[in-house]
XYZ file of N, CA and C in Angstrom:
300
model
N -5.198 -23.988 24.868
C -5.377 -23.574 23.477
C -5.220 -24.825 22.654
N -6.111 -24.830 21.535
C -5.885 -26.125 20.961
C -4.784 -26.015 19.931
N -4.299 -27.140 19.427
C -3.313 -27.136 18.645
C -3.640 -27.198 17.108
N -3.082 -26.620 16.058
C -3.363 -26.482 14.710
C -2.613 -27.437 14.071
N -3.491 -28.088 13.188
C -2.831 -29.008 12.267
C -1.754 -28.396 11.273
N -0.638 -29.125 10.967
C 0.678 -28.718 10.359
C 0.106 -28.150 8.890
N -0.672 -28.764 8.336
C -0.929 -28.265 6.945
C -1.736 -26.967 7.119
N -2.565 -26.730 7.927
C -3.388 -25.633 8.198
C -2.340 -24.481 8.599
N -1.373 -24.758 9.358
C -0.371 -23.796 10.062
C 0.264 -23.284 8.581
N 0.981 -24.154 7.959
C 1.753 -23.890 6.625
C 1.013 -23.115 5.833
N -0.350 -23.362 5.617
C -1.173 -22.622 4.712
C -1.429 -21.159 5.209
N -1.509 -21.169 6.438
C -1.823 -19.847 7.192
C -0.554 -18.980 6.967
N 0.697 -19.462 7.407
C 1.865 -18.582 7.367
C 2.053 -18.289 5.747
N 1.862 -19.270 4.921
C 2.047 -18.900 3.461
C 1.209 -17.636 2.880
N -0.070 -17.762 3.516
C -0.960 -16.575 3.035
C -0.509 -15.266 3.765
N -0.105 -15.357 4.957
C 0.407 -14.205 5.714
C 1.667 -13.627 5.213
N 2.483 -14.523 4.669
C 3.835 -14.065 4.142
C 3.442 -13.441 2.625
N 2.764 -13.957 2.031
C 2.322 -13.457 0.633
C 1.840 -12.205 0.771
N 0.843 -11.929 1.717
C 0.207 -10.538 2.195
C 1.312 -9.517 2.459
N 2.301 -10.049 3.247
C 3.307 -9.043 3.787
C 4.090 -8.715 2.507
N 4.466 -9.601 1.840
C 5.183 -9.258 0.525
C 4.561 -8.253 -0.447
N 3.183 -8.526 -0.468
C 2.240 -7.496 -1.316
C 2.380 -6.189 -0.876
N 2.301 -6.023 0.719
C 2.362 -4.782 1.194
C 3.705 -4.076 1.009
N 4.741 -4.974 1.144
C 6.096 -4.302 1.014
C 6.398 -4.015 -0.480
N 5.790 -4.666 -1.419
C 5.899 -4.156 -2.860
C 5.167 -2.801 -2.945
N 4.128 -2.929 -2.358
C 3.320 -1.513 -2.556
C 4.078 -0.254 -1.944
N 4.524 -0.489 -0.640
C 5.315 0.371 -0.079
C 6.602 0.906 -0.833
N 7.372 -0.062 -1.340
C 8.502 0.279 -2.129
C 8.133 0.926 -3.323
N 7.047 0.517 -3.995
C 6.719 1.213 -5.183
C 6.348 2.804 -4.967
N 5.585 3.055 -3.885
C 5.029 4.241 -3.619
C 6.322 5.089 -3.235
N 7.287 4.555 -2.402
C 8.436 5.274 -1.844
C 9.539 5.502 -3.037
N 9.846 4.399 -3.729
C 10.709 4.725 -4.746
C 10.533 4.810 -6.067
N 9.351 4.402 -6.214
C 8.585 4.734 -7.925
C 8.529 6.186 -7.991
N 8.219 6.857 -7.160
C 7.879 8.387 -7.146
C 9.548 8.958 -7.528
N 10.395 8.571 -6.990
C 11.674 9.102 -7.219
C 12.324 8.742 -8.517
N 12.034 7.776 -8.952
C 12.353 7.148 -10.312
C 11.686 7.888 -11.537
N 10.463 8.100 -11.053
C 9.552 8.935 -12.223
C 9.243 10.300 -12.005
N 10.199 10.944 -11.107
C 9.862 12.308 -10.646
C 9.826 13.287 -11.868
N 10.556 13.185 -12.886
C 10.618 14.230 -13.871
C 9.287 14.185 -14.654
N 8.694 12.797 -15.071
C 7.491 12.549 -15.820
C 6.246 13.061 -14.844
N 6.511 12.731 -13.772
C 5.336 13.210 -12.771
C 5.316 14.805 -12.378
N 6.372 15.503 -12.570
C 6.198 16.877 -12.304
C 5.300 17.693 -13.185
N 4.966 16.967 -14.335
C 3.953 17.648 -15.251
C 2.689 17.657 -14.691
N 2.298 16.869 -13.809
C 0.828 16.893 -13.164
C 0.933 17.415 -11.767
N -0.160 17.912 -11.609
C -0.323 18.583 -10.056
C -1.533 18.077 -9.370
N -1.324 18.258 -8.108
C -2.312 17.703 -7.328
C -2.592 18.792 -6.181
N -3.687 19.561 -6.119
C -3.857 20.609 -5.234
C -2.758 21.668 -5.379
N -2.541 21.982 -6.672
C -1.559 23.000 -6.808
C -0.056 22.541 -6.885
N 0.029 21.374 -6.286
C 1.550 20.819 -6.036
C 1.939 19.763 -6.869
N 3.170 19.824 -7.525
C 3.476 18.746 -8.416
C 3.423 17.357 -7.642
N 3.006 16.355 -8.494
C 2.626 15.044 -7.802
C 3.759 14.538 -7.343
N 4.961 14.516 -7.927
C 6.169 14.022 -7.338
C 6.549 14.484 -5.886
N 6.401 15.753 -5.706
C 6.620 16.375 -4.392
C 5.409 15.924 -3.355
N 4.314 15.935 -3.913
C 3.099 15.539 -3.046
C 3.529 14.100 -2.481
N 3.745 13.261 -3.389
C 3.809 11.763 -3.019
C 5.104 11.642 -2.036
N 6.227 12.457 -2.241
C 7.159 12.428 -1.455
C 6.888 12.823 0.087
N 6.129 13.952 -0.022
C 5.938 14.689 1.257
C 4.733 14.113 2.136
N 3.551 13.823 1.363
C 2.559 13.224 2.020
C 1.896 11.961 1.577
N 2.038 11.719 0.225
C 1.183 10.682 -0.346
C 1.792 9.272 0.227
N 3.058 9.304 0.306
C 3.836 8.063 0.736
C 3.126 7.662 2.329
N 3.141 8.654 3.115
C 2.686 8.481 4.515
C 1.147 8.086 4.541
N 0.281 8.561 3.759
C -1.012 8.312 3.751
C -1.067 7.017 3.132
N -0.247 6.550 2.172
C -0.338 5.214 1.674
C -0.014 4.199 2.725
N 1.128 4.394 3.650
C 1.490 3.532 4.570
C 0.421 3.424 5.676
N -0.178 4.603 6.003
C -1.344 4.584 6.927
C -2.562 3.577 6.598
N -2.954 3.920 5.079
C -3.888 3.103 4.583
C -3.650 1.636 4.534
N -2.353 1.203 4.295
C -1.915 -0.143 4.311
C -1.877 -0.735 5.700
N -1.671 -0.065 6.755
C -2.028 -0.582 7.924
C -3.275 -0.966 8.422
N -4.260 -0.073 8.112
C -5.810 -0.365 8.338
C -5.987 -1.781 7.332
N -5.684 -1.564 6.172
C -5.893 -2.858 5.215
C -5.286 -3.924 5.784
N -4.244 -4.001 6.172
C -3.646 -5.182 7.020
C -4.202 -5.613 8.013
N -4.775 -4.878 8.982
C -5.432 -5.137 10.118
C -6.925 -5.961 9.534
N -7.648 -5.379 8.851
C -8.862 -5.846 8.376
C -8.478 -7.292 7.707
N -7.574 -7.306 6.819
C -7.442 -8.706 5.949
C -6.915 -9.631 7.117
N -5.970 -9.230 7.828
C -5.363 -10.105 8.913
C -6.642 -10.801 9.819
N -7.426 -10.130 10.095
C -8.657 -10.605 11.053
C -9.431 -11.673 10.112
N -9.658 -11.303 8.791
C -10.328 -12.170 7.971
C -9.581 -13.576 7.784
N -8.239 -13.474 7.500
C -7.512 -14.592 7.223
C -7.349 -15.431 8.648
N -7.384 -14.799 9.870
C -7.466 -15.487 11.030
C -8.702 -16.319 11.267
N -9.595 -15.727 10.922
C -11.076 -16.303 11.032
C -11.166 -17.486 10.078
N -10.620 -17.310 8.967
C -10.451 -18.489 7.885
C -10.049 -19.532 8.260
N -8.887 -19.415 8.928
C -8.005 -20.573 9.511
C -8.303 -20.907 10.975
N -9.271 -20.403 11.460
C -9.895 -20.899 12.706
C -8.930 -20.237 13.793
N -8.338 -19.115 13.528
C -7.635 -18.408 14.621
C -8.338 -17.220 15.044
N -9.260 -17.446 15.845
C -10.337 -16.325 16.116
C -9.931 -15.864 17.528
N -9.721 -14.641 17.726
C -9.187 -13.981 19.215
C -10.240 -14.539 20.213
N -11.697 -14.267 19.924
C -12.719 -14.447 20.935
C -12.579 -16.071 21.240
N -12.563 -16.892 20.168
C -12.574 -18.379 20.290
C -11.364 -18.755 21.158
N -10.095 -18.293 21.104
C -8.830 -18.574 21.731
C -9.032 -18.176 23.206
N -9.817 -16.871 23.444
C -9.972 -16.369 24.829
C -10.878 -17.396 25.535
N -12.038 -18.021 24.811
C -12.935 -18.721 25.534
C -12.323 -20.214 25.759
N -11.362 -20.587 24.897
C -10.916 -22.072 25.117
C -9.860 -21.999 26.258
N -9.070 -20.767 26.393
C -8.027 -20.677 27.349
C -8.226 -20.164 28.589
N -9.766 -19.587 28.634
C -9.938 -18.967 29.990
C -9.966 -19.796 31.207
N -9.003 -19.505 32.053
C -9.141 -20.083 33.414
C -8.585 -21.499 33.535
N -8.009 -22.014 32.490
C -7.425 -23.435 32.278
C -5.925 -23.238 32.348
N -5.292 -24.245 32.966
C -3.801 -24.330 32.717
C -3.566 -25.463 31.622
N -2.558 -25.140 31.004
C -2.233 -26.242 30.089
C -0.854 -27.014 30.526
N -0.928 -28.182 30.521
C 0.009 -29.200 30.775
C 0.949 -29.369 29.374
N 2.213 -29.248 29.709
C 2.975 -29.398 28.448
C 3.943 -30.676 28.640
């Protein structure tokens, strides 16, 4: 497997860390934001259920599942941008031993 330049690696991990922080912020907002604003959200309904109850029971779980898919898609694009392509790595490392 080929080595990656330090600047490229630093940039890659900075991008990945930023994305993870964004995903965590979205998750925290969905999980705890509903609790903080439960009273004002109780005025609205979704499918006949108060929004604060729906988000606590199902909405947060759906949000996390959507975030998993978004993370997978965005991660693949970031990997390709920085030259960390799975198919490329398999072709480089197939059948060869690496001396350390």
